[in-house]
Amino acid sequence: MTIKYTKEQLNKFDKDLLIELFLGMQGQMEELSRQTQALNDRMQLMMEQMVLFQKNRFGRSSEKMADSEQIRFMEVDGTIVFFNEAEAVCDLDAPEPEDLELKAPKKKKQPGKKAADIAGLTVKRIDHYLKEEELTAEFGENGWKQLPDAISRCYQFIPASVVIEEHHIGVYSSKLDEHMIKAPHPRNLLHGSLVSPSLAAAVINGKYVNAVPLYRLEKEFERYGLAITRQNMANWMIRLGEEYLGTMYDYLHKLLYDYHVIQADETPVLVNKDGRPAGSQSYMWVYRSGFMYRDRQIILYEYQKTRNASHPREFLRDYTGICVTDGYQVYHTLEKERENLKIAGCWVHCRRRFNDALEVIPKAHRKESILHLIMKQIQAIYREEGKLSDFSTEDRLMQRQLVVKPLVDAFFAYLKQNEPKIPKNGKIREAFTYALNQESYLKVFLEDGDVPIDNNASERAIRGFCIGKKNWEMIDTVNGANSSAIIYSIAETAKANNLKPFDYFEYLLTEIPKHVDDKTQIFLQNFCHGQICCPKTLESRKKPAENKQTAKAVCYLSRYSYSTVYLKSLVNAGFSASF
């Protein structure tokens, strides 16, 4: 209960009592100020979260900056100097053009593109010719001649069809005893089941490649007159994963250890019957070969109930090399436990935090914010790194040391220089804390030309699973989750190596059963694209983009040296930047 004193009552108090009242009020004011500040901080965090929530739900997901102006920066005598890139390459003595109006460049039509698009497809020729009587009536007797045919083409789509393969197997017995033999014949894919490699490949291609839930496939098969339930298909997937495709998965797991650089990520998933309360979150982990090894890629999924360190510890037990991840502490724990494992950080996760912090600032004031310059610095790092995509490992490492490393060093110097000035709470503090804590991991790519700058390749590798997850929402059993991990692994590996998933699965499910009695896994070498051999018919018609013509290192170095000289001239002339 609050007590209020009148002026007359206060005049009657002695000095000591007034001092006690004043000190008590002072303490209460400090406590109220502290509580008010805490409430203001919480309110600020809530406002930032609300802005990001609205942006994530209604705004664009791209982190591309709308401002296209490029800014150069460098650390000079402990100070970060910014300057407009246009100023660094301008020539004041260059003559003015006569025509100041920009002409829109005409996009040249690629010759033969339509023919290239249909090359390799089966052509069904249909002739359309006039009879001789019709030509005589039109031109007169012998009044016409045959010209080259006019050719018109169109796509003809043939829907899928289903046939029954009925194998009649000769059975022979001796007339003298009970000796009996059968003619050689292919064994059933699954004992007691009508499923064939082609049908299994169609189900896999539908669910695991095109993200179509089994209940939709069930309805589609009904339209073709097939009585195949979703329970049948689910059982097939589990059994195929355990009996055949799991062998291929284990072999790819061993091959993954041969890569000097790998990448890892994880995503949550719900499994209905996993022995835990309903709604308990499980995880699908993904491990893939380094993005720089583009000609022989491996992508592996692994289902686990939790997200703790024991899972990557076991999966990477025999691996030595560099693993690119996000900032999840589990991977850093593994690095501390082992001398032969090194963790590299992801610049996309770093950029994303600064982008989120920038998004909560009103648009009118973003360019005035320190975050705008930080995003420009990250943009410059990515711009220079992007020019090295087609370089060899050695050349990429050399250019990173010459061009990218000074930018990265300047970036972290700028963060440390401004870190004391930022608020103690909020998204901007979170972004600064993340970047500075991850500094050593974010610099690993500068030491090895095979290490990518970010972990985007892992996020792309797990995207197919995330799209499917939105459609089927949850996995029913643990066995289903393990089989899904195996099948998704082979499907994503096939796509990454430019193979047609349907044809590849049909090929595997035709060939692997022939080797079920083999005591070694040598036969699997023939099924790994990029390792030994893989039938050319399995390759996708879509050809990978041709490498861009790379610039000579000496030209690259000359441009970099010019920018450095220009910067030094700015500093010598007394140029300064205000932040």
Coordinates of C-alpha atoms in Angstrom, one line a residue:
M1 CA 0.0 0.0 0.0
T2 CA 1.4 3.4 -1.0
I3 CA 1.6 6.0 1.7
K4 CA 1.3 9.7 0.7
Y5 CA 2.6 12.5 3.0
T6 CA 1.3 16.1 3.0
K7 CA 3.6 19.1 3.1
E8 CA 2.7 19.8 6.8
Q9 CA 3.6 16.2 7.7
L10 CA 7.0 16.4 6.0
N11 CA 7.8 19.7 7.8
K12 CA 7.3 17.9 11.1
F13 CA 9.8 15.1 10.2
D14 CA 13.3 15.3 11.6
K15 CA 16.4 15.4 9.4
D16 CA 17.4 11.7 9.9
L17 CA 13.9 10.5 8.9
L18 CA 13.9 12.6 5.8
I19 CA 17.3 11.3 4.8
E20 CA 16.0 7.7 5.2
L21 CA 12.9 8.5 3.1
F22 CA 15.0 10.1 0.4
L23 CA 17.5 7.2 0.2
G24 CA 14.6 4.7 0.1
M25 CA 13.0 6.7 -2.8
Q26 CA 16.4 6.8 -4.6
G27 CA 16.7 3.0 -4.4
Q28 CA 13.1 2.6 -5.7
M29 CA 13.9 5.0 -8.6
E30 CA 17.0 2.9 -9.5
E31 CA 15.0 -0.3 -9.4
L32 CA 12.2 1.3 -11.5
S33 CA 14.7 2.6 -14.0
R34 CA 16.3 -0.8 -14.3
Q35 CA 12.9 -2.5 -14.8
T36 CA 11.9 0.2 -17.4
Q37 CA 15.1 -0.4 -19.3
A38 CA 14.6 -4.1 -19.3
L39 CA 11.0 -3.7 -20.5
N40 CA 12.2 -1.3 -23.2
D41 CA 14.8 -3.9 -24.3
R42 CA 12.2 -6.6 -24.4
M43 CA 9.9 -4.4 -26.4
Q44 CA 12.7 -3.6 -28.9
L45 CA 13.4 -7.3 -29.3
M46 CA 9.7 -8.0 -29.8
M47 CA 9.4 -5.2 -32.4
E48 CA 12.4 -6.6 -34.3
Q49 CA 11.0 -10.1 -34.2
M50 CA 7.7 -8.8 -35.5
V51 CA 9.3 -6.9 -38.4
L52 CA 11.4 -10.0 -39.3
F53 CA 8.3 -12.2 -39.1
Q54 CA 6.3 -9.9 -41.4
K55 CA 9.3 -9.8 -43.8
N56 CA 9.7 -13.5 -43.8
R57 CA 6.0 -14.1 -44.4
F58 CA 5.1 -11.4 -46.8
G59 CA 8.5 -10.0 -48.1
R60 CA 10.9 -11.4 -50.6
S61 CA 13.3 -14.1 -49.3
S62 CA 16.3 -12.8 -51.3
E63 CA 19.1 -11.0 -49.4
K64 CA 20.2 -9.2 -52.5
M65 CA 20.8 -5.5 -51.8
A66 CA 18.6 -3.1 -53.7
D67 CA 21.4 -0.5 -53.8
S68 CA 23.6 -1.5 -56.7
E69 CA 26.4 1.0 -56.0
Q70 CA 29.6 -0.8 -55.3
I71 CA 31.9 0.4 -52.4
R72 CA 35.6 -0.4 -52.1
F73 CA 37.3 -0.5 -48.7
M74 CA 40.6 -1.4 -47.2
E75 CA 42.4 -1.2 -43.9
V76 CA 45.1 1.5 -44.0
D77 CA 47.2 2.2 -40.9
G78 CA 44.5 0.7 -38.6
T79 CA 41.6 2.7 -40.2
I80 CA 39.0 1.4 -42.6
V81 CA 38.8 3.6 -45.7
F82 CA 35.7 3.5 -47.9
F83 CA 35.5 4.9 -51.4
N84 CA 33.2 4.6 -54.4
E85 CA 34.4 2.0 -56.9
A86 CA 33.5 4.3 -59.8
E87 CA 36.0 6.9 -58.5
A88 CA 38.8 4.3 -58.5
V89 CA 38.5 3.5 -62.2
C90 CA 37.5 6.9 -63.6
D91 CA 39.6 8.8 -66.1
L92 CA 39.2 12.5 -66.1
D93 CA 41.1 12.9 -69.4
A94 CA 38.8 10.6 -71.3
P95 CA 36.8 12.3 -74.1
E96 CA 33.0 12.7 -73.7
P97 CA 30.9 10.5 -75.9
E98 CA 29.0 12.2 -78.7
D99 CA 25.8 10.3 -77.9
L100 CA 24.8 10.4 -74.2
E101 CA 21.7 8.3 -74.7
L102 CA 22.1 4.7 -73.7
K103 CA 21.0 2.2 -76.4
A104 CA 19.4 -0.9 -75.1
P105 CA 21.6 -3.8 -76.3
K106 CA 19.8 -6.3 -78.6
K107 CA 19.9 -9.8 -77.4
K108 CA 21.3 -12.0 -80.1
K109 CA 19.2 -14.9 -81.0
Q110 CA 21.1 -18.1 -80.4
P111 CA 21.2 -20.0 -83.7
G112 CA 20.1 -23.6 -83.6
K113 CA 18.7 -23.5 -80.1
K114 CA 15.4 -25.2 -81.0
A115 CA 17.3 -27.9 -82.8
A116 CA 19.6 -28.4 -79.8
D117 CA 16.6 -28.6 -77.5
I118 CA 15.1 -31.6 -79.4
A119 CA 18.3 -33.3 -80.3
G120 CA 18.4 -36.9 -79.1
L121 CA 14.6 -37.3 -79.0
T122 CA 12.9 -40.0 -81.0
V123 CA 11.4 -38.5 -84.2
K124 CA 8.2 -39.9 -85.7
R125 CA 7.9 -38.8 -89.3
I126 CA 4.5 -38.1 -90.7
D127 CA 4.3 -37.4 -94.4
H128 CA 1.8 -35.0 -96.0
Y129 CA 2.0 -35.1 -99.9
L130 CA -0.4 -34.3 -102.7
K131 CA -1.4 -37.0 -105.1
E132 CA -0.3 -36.6 -108.7
E133 CA -3.9 -36.1 -109.9
E134 CA -4.2 -33.1 -107.5
L135 CA -0.9 -31.6 -108.7
T136 CA -2.0 -32.0 -112.3
A137 CA -5.3 -30.3 -111.6
E138 CA -3.4 -27.4 -109.9
F139 CA -0.4 -26.9 -112.3
G140 CA -1.4 -28.8 -115.5
E141 CA 0.3 -31.8 -117.1
N142 CA 4.1 -31.8 -116.2
G143 CA 3.7 -28.2 -114.9
W144 CA 5.1 -28.7 -111.4
K145 CA 8.4 -29.7 -109.7
Q146 CA 9.2 -31.0 -106.3
L147 CA 10.8 -28.5 -103.9
P148 CA 12.5 -29.3 -100.5
D149 CA 9.9 -30.3 -97.9
A150 CA 8.6 -27.7 -95.4
I151 CA 9.1 -29.2 -92.0
S152 CA 6.9 -28.5 -89.0
R153 CA 7.7 -30.0 -85.6
C154 CA 5.8 -30.3 -82.3
Y155 CA 6.2 -32.3 -79.1
Q156 CA 4.1 -35.4 -78.7
F157 CA 3.6 -36.5 -75.1
I158 CA 2.9 -40.2 -74.5
P159 CA 1.4 -41.0 -71.0
A160 CA 2.9 -43.7 -68.9
S161 CA 1.6 -47.2 -69.6
V162 CA 1.6 -50.3 -67.4
V163 CA 2.1 -53.9 -68.7
I164 CA 2.4 -57.2 -66.8
E165 CA 5.6 -59.2 -67.3
E166 CA 4.7 -62.8 -67.0
H167 CA 7.7 -65.1 -66.8
H168 CA 7.2 -68.7 -67.7
I169 CA 10.0 -70.6 -66.2
G170 CA 10.8 -74.1 -67.5
V171 CA 10.9 -76.7 -64.8
Y172 CA 12.6 -80.0 -65.5
S173 CA 13.0 -83.2 -63.4
S174 CA 14.8 -86.5 -63.8
K175 CA 12.9 -89.7 -64.7
L176 CA 15.1 -91.7 -62.5
D177 CA 15.2 -89.7 -59.2
E178 CA 13.8 -86.6 -57.6
H179 CA 16.4 -84.3 -59.2
M180 CA 14.8 -81.1 -60.5
I181 CA 16.0 -77.8 -62.1
K182 CA 14.6 -74.6 -63.3
A183 CA 15.7 -72.5 -66.3
P184 CA 17.7 -69.4 -65.4
H185 CA 15.5 -66.5 -64.7
P186 CA 15.6 -63.1 -62.9
R187 CA 14.6 -63.3 -59.2
N188 CA 11.7 -61.1 -57.9
L189 CA 12.9 -57.8 -56.6
L190 CA 11.0 -58.5 -53.3
H191 CA 9.8 -61.9 -52.4
G192 CA 6.0 -62.3 -52.7
S193 CA 5.6 -58.9 -54.3
L194 CA 4.7 -57.7 -57.8
V195 CA 7.0 -54.7 -57.6
S196 CA 9.6 -54.4 -60.4
P197 CA 12.6 -52.1 -60.7
S198 CA 10.7 -49.8 -63.1
L199 CA 7.7 -49.6 -60.8
A200 CA 9.9 -49.0 -57.7
A201 CA 11.8 -46.4 -59.6
A202 CA 8.6 -44.6 -60.5
V203 CA 7.5 -44.5 -56.9
I204 CA 10.9 -43.2 -55.8
N205 CA 11.0 -40.6 -58.5
G206 CA 7.5 -39.5 -57.6
K207 CA 8.0 -39.2 -53.8
Y208 CA 11.7 -38.5 -53.3
V209 CA 12.5 -36.5 -56.4
N210 CA 9.2 -34.7 -57.2
A211 CA 7.9 -34.5 -53.6
V212 CA 4.5 -36.2 -54.4
P213 CA 3.0 -37.9 -51.3
L214 CA 2.2 -41.5 -51.5
Y215 CA -1.6 -40.9 -51.2
R216 CA -1.4 -38.9 -54.4
L217 CA 0.6 -41.6 -56.1
E218 CA -2.0 -44.1 -55.0
K219 CA -4.7 -42.0 -56.7
E220 CA -2.6 -41.7 -59.9
F221 CA -2.0 -45.4 -60.1
E222 CA -5.8 -46.0 -59.7
R223 CA -6.3 -43.9 -62.8
Y224 CA -4.0 -46.4 -64.6
G225 CA -6.0 -49.4 -63.3
L226 CA -3.4 -50.4 -60.7
A227 CA -4.5 -51.4 -57.2
I228 CA -1.4 -50.2 -55.3
T229 CA -2.1 -48.8 -51.9
R230 CA 0.1 -46.3 -50.0
Q231 CA 0.8 -49.0 -47.5
N232 CA 2.2 -51.2 -50.2
M233 CA 4.5 -48.4 -51.5
A234 CA 5.7 -47.5 -48.0
N235 CA 6.6 -51.2 -47.3
W236 CA 8.4 -51.4 -50.7
M237 CA 10.5 -48.3 -49.9
I238 CA 11.5 -49.6 -46.5
R239 CA 12.4 -53.1 -47.8
L240 CA 14.3 -51.8 -50.9
G241 CA 16.3 -49.4 -48.6
E242 CA 17.2 -52.2 -46.3
E243 CA 17.9 -55.0 -48.8
Y244 CA 19.5 -53.2 -51.8
L245 CA 20.0 -49.5 -51.6
G246 CA 21.5 -49.5 -48.1
T247 CA 24.5 -51.3 -49.6
M248 CA 25.0 -48.5 -52.1
Y249 CA 24.6 -45.9 -49.2
D250 CA 27.3 -47.6 -47.1
Y251 CA 29.6 -47.6 -50.1
L252 CA 29.1 -43.9 -50.8
H253 CA 29.7 -43.2 -47.1
K254 CA 33.1 -44.8 -47.4
L255 CA 33.9 -42.8 -50.6
L256 CA 32.9 -39.6 -48.8
Y257 CA 36.0 -40.0 -46.5
D258 CA 38.3 -39.7 -49.5
Y259 CA 37.3 -36.0 -49.9
H260 CA 39.6 -33.4 -48.4
V261 CA 36.6 -31.0 -47.9
I262 CA 33.0 -31.9 -47.0
Q263 CA 30.0 -29.9 -45.9
A264 CA 27.3 -30.6 -43.3
D265 CA 23.9 -29.3 -42.3
E266 CA 20.7 -30.5 -40.6
T267 CA 16.9 -29.9 -40.7
P268 CA 14.1 -30.8 -38.3
V269 CA 11.6 -33.5 -39.1
L270 CA 8.6 -35.1 -37.3
V271 CA 8.5 -38.9 -36.9
N272 CA 5.2 -40.2 -35.6
K273 CA 6.1 -43.5 -34.0
D274 CA 9.6 -43.1 -32.6
G275 CA 8.9 -44.1 -29.0
R276 CA 8.7 -40.5 -27.7
P277 CA 5.7 -38.1 -27.0
A278 CA 3.9 -36.9 -30.0
G279 CA 5.4 -33.8 -31.6
S280 CA 9.0 -34.6 -30.5
Q281 CA 11.4 -33.2 -33.0
S282 CA 13.9 -35.4 -34.9
Y283 CA 16.6 -34.3 -37.3
M284 CA 17.7 -35.2 -40.8
W285 CA 21.4 -34.6 -41.1
V286 CA 23.1 -34.1 -44.5
Y287 CA 26.7 -34.5 -45.4
R288 CA 28.1 -33.8 -48.8
S289 CA 31.3 -33.6 -50.7
G290 CA 32.8 -30.1 -51.0
F291 CA 31.1 -28.0 -53.6
M292 CA 34.4 -27.3 -55.4
Y293 CA 34.5 -31.0 -56.5
R294 CA 31.8 -30.5 -59.1
D295 CA 32.6 -33.5 -61.3
R296 CA 32.1 -36.2 -58.6
Q297 CA 29.7 -35.2 -55.9
I298 CA 28.3 -37.3 -53.0
I299 CA 25.3 -36.3 -50.9
L300 CA 24.2 -38.4 -47.9
Y301 CA 21.3 -38.0 -45.5
E302 CA 21.2 -39.5 -42.0
Y303 CA 18.2 -39.7 -39.7
Q304 CA 18.7 -39.2 -35.9
K305 CA 16.3 -38.5 -33.1
T306 CA 18.3 -35.6 -31.6
R307 CA 20.8 -32.9 -32.6
N308 CA 23.6 -33.7 -30.2
A309 CA 27.3 -34.1 -30.9
S310 CA 27.3 -37.9 -30.8
H311 CA 25.7 -38.2 -34.3
P312 CA 28.3 -36.3 -36.4
R313 CA 31.0 -37.8 -34.1
E314 CA 30.0 -41.3 -35.2
F315 CA 29.2 -40.4 -38.8
L316 CA 32.6 -38.6 -39.3
R317 CA 34.5 -41.1 -37.1
D318 CA 37.0 -42.1 -39.8
Y319 CA 37.1 -38.7 -41.6
T320 CA 40.1 -36.5 -41.7
G321 CA 40.0 -33.1 -43.4
I322 CA 37.9 -29.9 -43.4
C323 CA 34.1 -29.7 -42.8
V324 CA 32.2 -26.6 -43.7
T325 CA 29.2 -25.9 -41.4
D326 CA 27.1 -23.1 -39.9
G327 CA 28.0 -21.8 -36.5
Y328 CA 26.4 -24.8 -34.6
Q329 CA 28.5 -25.5 -31.5
V330 CA 28.4 -29.3 -32.0
Y331 CA 30.9 -29.1 -34.9
H332 CA 33.3 -26.9 -32.9
T333 CA 33.2 -29.4 -30.1
L334 CA 34.2 -32.2 -32.5
E335 CA 37.1 -30.0 -33.8
K336 CA 38.4 -29.6 -30.2
E337 CA 38.3 -33.4 -29.7
R338 CA 40.2 -34.2 -32.8
E339 CA 43.4 -32.9 -34.3
N340 CA 42.7 -34.2 -37.8
L341 CA 39.3 -32.4 -38.3
K342 CA 39.1 -28.7 -39.1
I343 CA 35.8 -26.7 -39.2
A344 CA 35.2 -23.9 -41.7
G345 CA 32.5 -21.3 -41.2
C346 CA 29.7 -20.1 -43.5
W347 CA 29.6 -16.5 -44.7
V348 CA 25.9 -16.8 -45.7
H349 CA 24.9 -17.3 -42.1
C350 CA 27.1 -14.3 -41.1
R351 CA 25.5 -12.1 -43.8
R352 CA 22.0 -13.3 -42.9
R353 CA 22.3 -12.0 -39.4
F354 CA 23.5 -8.5 -40.5
N355 CA 20.7 -8.5 -43.2
D356 CA 18.1 -9.3 -40.5
A357 CA 19.5 -6.5 -38.3
L358 CA 19.3 -4.1 -41.3
E359 CA 15.7 -5.1 -42.1
V360 CA 14.4 -3.9 -38.7
I361 CA 15.6 -0.4 -39.5
P362 CA 13.2 1.9 -41.4
K363 CA 14.1 2.0 -45.1
A364 CA 14.6 5.8 -45.0
H365 CA 17.4 5.4 -42.5
R366 CA 19.1 2.2 -43.7
K367 CA 21.9 3.9 -45.7
E368 CA 22.8 6.0 -42.7
S369 CA 23.3 2.9 -40.6
I370 CA 26.6 1.2 -39.9
L371 CA 24.9 -2.0 -41.1
H372 CA 24.6 -0.7 -44.6
L373 CA 28.4 -0.4 -44.8
I374 CA 28.9 -3.8 -43.3
M375 CA 26.6 -5.4 -45.9
K376 CA 28.5 -3.5 -48.6
Q377 CA 31.7 -5.0 -47.3
I378 CA 30.3 -8.5 -47.4
Q379 CA 29.0 -7.8 -50.9
A380 CA 32.5 -6.8 -52.0
I381 CA 34.0 -10.0 -50.5
Y382 CA 31.4 -12.1 -52.4
R383 CA 32.0 -10.2 -55.6
E384 CA 35.7 -10.9 -55.6
E385 CA 35.2 -14.5 -54.5
G386 CA 32.7 -15.0 -57.3
K387 CA 35.3 -14.2 -59.9
L388 CA 37.4 -17.2 -58.8
S389 CA 34.7 -19.9 -59.4
D390 CA 36.4 -21.3 -62.5
F391 CA 40.0 -21.0 -61.3
S392 CA 42.1 -24.1 -60.4
T393 CA 42.6 -24.8 -56.7
E394 CA 46.1 -23.3 -56.7
D395 CA 45.1 -20.2 -58.6
R396 CA 42.0 -19.7 -56.5
L397 CA 44.1 -19.9 -53.3
M398 CA 46.6 -17.4 -54.7
Q399 CA 43.9 -14.9 -55.7
R400 CA 42.2 -15.3 -52.3
Q401 CA 45.4 -14.4 -50.5
L402 CA 46.0 -11.4 -52.9
V403 CA 42.5 -10.0 -53.2
V404 CA 40.0 -11.5 -50.8
K405 CA 42.1 -11.7 -47.6
P406 CA 42.7 -8.0 -47.3
L407 CA 38.9 -7.4 -47.6
V408 CA 38.2 -10.0 -45.0
D409 CA 40.8 -8.6 -42.6
A410 CA 39.4 -5.1 -43.1
F411 CA 35.9 -6.4 -42.5
F412 CA 36.8 -7.8 -39.1
A413 CA 38.9 -4.8 -38.2
Y414 CA 35.9 -2.6 -38.9
L415 CA 33.7 -4.8 -36.7
K416 CA 36.1 -4.6 -33.8
Q417 CA 36.5 -0.9 -34.3
N418 CA 32.7 -0.3 -34.0
E419 CA 31.7 -3.1 -31.6
P420 CA 31.9 -0.9 -28.5
K421 CA 29.5 1.6 -30.1
I422 CA 26.6 -0.7 -30.7
P423 CA 23.7 -1.5 -28.3
K424 CA 24.0 -4.3 -25.8
N425 CA 20.9 -6.0 -27.0
G426 CA 19.0 -6.5 -30.3
K427 CA 19.7 -8.0 -33.7
I428 CA 22.7 -5.8 -34.4
R429 CA 24.4 -7.1 -31.2
E430 CA 23.5 -10.6 -32.2
A431 CA 25.1 -10.1 -35.6
F432 CA 28.3 -8.6 -34.3
T433 CA 28.6 -11.3 -31.6
Y434 CA 28.1 -14.1 -34.2
A435 CA 30.6 -12.7 -36.7
L436 CA 33.4 -12.0 -34.1
N437 CA 32.9 -15.4 -32.4
Q438 CA 33.1 -17.1 -35.8
E439 CA 36.1 -15.1 -37.1
S440 CA 38.6 -17.9 -37.1
Y441 CA 36.2 -20.3 -38.8
L442 CA 35.1 -17.7 -41.4
K443 CA 38.8 -17.2 -42.4
V444 CA 39.5 -20.9 -43.1
F445 CA 38.5 -20.6 -46.8
L446 CA 41.4 -18.2 -47.2
E447 CA 43.9 -21.0 -46.4
D448 CA 42.6 -23.7 -48.8
G449 CA 41.5 -23.3 -52.4
D450 CA 39.0 -26.2 -52.1
V451 CA 37.0 -24.8 -49.3
P452 CA 33.9 -22.9 -50.4
I453 CA 33.1 -19.5 -48.9
D454 CA 29.7 -20.7 -47.6
N455 CA 27.6 -23.7 -46.9
N456 CA 25.0 -23.0 -49.5
A457 CA 25.6 -26.3 -51.3
S458 CA 24.5 -28.2 -48.2
E459 CA 21.3 -26.1 -47.9
R460 CA 20.6 -26.8 -51.6
A461 CA 21.2 -30.5 -51.1
I462 CA 18.6 -30.6 -48.3
R463 CA 16.1 -28.5 -50.1
G464 CA 14.5 -31.4 -51.9
F465 CA 13.8 -33.1 -48.5
C466 CA 12.3 -29.8 -47.1
I467 CA 10.0 -29.4 -50.1
G468 CA 8.8 -33.0 -49.7
K469 CA 8.4 -32.4 -45.9
K470 CA 5.9 -29.6 -46.6
N471 CA 3.7 -32.1 -48.6
W472 CA 3.8 -35.2 -46.4
E473 CA 4.4 -33.3 -43.1
M474 CA 5.7 -36.2 -41.1
I475 CA 7.3 -39.7 -41.4
D476 CA 5.3 -42.5 -39.7
T477 CA 8.1 -44.8 -38.4
V478 CA 11.8 -44.8 -37.6
N479 CA 12.3 -47.5 -40.3
G480 CA 10.6 -45.2 -42.8
A481 CA 12.9 -42.3 -41.7
N482 CA 16.0 -44.4 -42.2
S483 CA 14.9 -45.7 -45.6
S484 CA 14.0 -42.1 -46.6
A485 CA 17.5 -41.0 -45.7
I486 CA 19.0 -43.8 -47.9
I487 CA 16.7 -43.1 -50.8
Y488 CA 17.1 -39.3 -50.6
S489 CA 20.8 -39.7 -50.5
I490 CA 21.0 -41.6 -53.7
A491 CA 18.4 -39.4 -55.4
E492 CA 20.3 -36.2 -54.5
T493 CA 23.6 -37.7 -55.5
A494 CA 22.2 -38.7 -58.9
K495 CA 20.9 -35.2 -59.5
A496 CA 24.1 -33.6 -58.4
N497 CA 26.0 -35.7 -60.9
N498 CA 23.6 -34.9 -63.8
L499 CA 22.0 -38.4 -63.8
K500 CA 18.3 -39.1 -64.5
P501 CA 17.0 -40.3 -61.1
F502 CA 14.3 -42.6 -62.5
D503 CA 16.7 -44.3 -64.9
Y504 CA 19.4 -44.5 -62.2
F505 CA 17.2 -46.1 -59.6
E506 CA 15.8 -48.6 -62.2
Y507 CA 19.4 -49.4 -63.1
L508 CA 20.5 -49.9 -59.5
L509 CA 17.5 -52.1 -58.6
T510 CA 18.1 -54.2 -61.7
E511 CA 21.8 -54.7 -61.1
I512 CA 22.3 -54.8 -57.3
P513 CA 20.0 -57.9 -56.9
K514 CA 22.4 -59.8 -59.2
H515 CA 25.2 -59.4 -56.6
V516 CA 23.3 -60.2 -53.3
D517 CA 25.5 -63.2 -52.8
D518 CA 28.8 -61.3 -53.4
K519 CA 31.1 -61.2 -50.4
T520 CA 32.7 -57.9 -51.4
Q521 CA 31.4 -54.5 -52.6
I522 CA 33.7 -54.2 -55.6
F523 CA 30.7 -54.5 -58.0
L524 CA 29.4 -51.1 -56.6
Q525 CA 32.3 -49.3 -58.3
N526 CA 30.4 -49.7 -61.6
F527 CA 27.4 -47.8 -60.2
C528 CA 29.2 -44.7 -59.0
H529 CA 29.1 -41.8 -61.5
G530 CA 32.5 -40.1 -61.7
Q531 CA 34.4 -43.0 -60.0
I532 CA 34.7 -45.7 -62.6
C533 CA 31.9 -46.1 -65.0
C534 CA 28.2 -45.5 -65.2
P535 CA 26.0 -46.0 -68.4
K536 CA 25.8 -42.9 -70.5
T537 CA 22.1 -43.6 -71.0
L538 CA 21.6 -42.6 -67.4
E539 CA 22.9 -39.1 -67.9
S540 CA 20.5 -36.2 -68.1
R541 CA 20.1 -34.4 -71.4
K542 CA 20.5 -31.1 -69.6
K543 CA 24.1 -30.2 -70.0
P544 CA 26.0 -28.3 -67.2
A545 CA 26.8 -24.7 -68.0
E546 CA 30.1 -24.3 -69.7
N547 CA 32.9 -22.7 -67.8
K548 CA 33.3 -19.0 -68.2
Q549 CA 36.6 -17.9 -69.7
T550 CA 38.8 -17.0 -66.7
A551 CA 40.9 -13.9 -66.5
K552 CA 44.7 -14.2 -66.4
A553 CA 46.2 -13.9 -62.9
V554 CA 48.5 -11.1 -64.0
C555 CA 45.5 -9.0 -65.1
Y556 CA 43.7 -9.7 -61.9
L557 CA 46.7 -8.7 -59.9
S558 CA 47.2 -5.5 -61.9
R559 CA 43.6 -4.4 -61.2
Y560 CA 44.1 -5.1 -57.5
S561 CA 47.4 -3.2 -57.4
Y562 CA 45.7 -0.2 -59.1
S563 CA 43.0 -0.1 -56.5
T564 CA 45.6 -0.3 -53.7
V565 CA 47.6 2.6 -55.2
Y566 CA 44.5 4.7 -55.5
L567 CA 43.6 4.0 -51.9
K568 CA 47.1 5.1 -50.7
S569 CA 46.8 8.3 -52.8
L570 CA 43.5 9.1 -51.1
V571 CA 45.0 8.6 -47.6
N572 CA 48.0 10.8 -48.6
A573 CA 45.7 13.5 -49.8
G574 CA 43.9 13.6 -46.4
F575 CA 40.8 11.6 -47.4
S576 CA 38.8 10.4 -44.4
A577 CA 35.5 8.6 -44.0
S578 CA 32.9 9.3 -41.4
F579 CA 30.9 6.4 -40.1

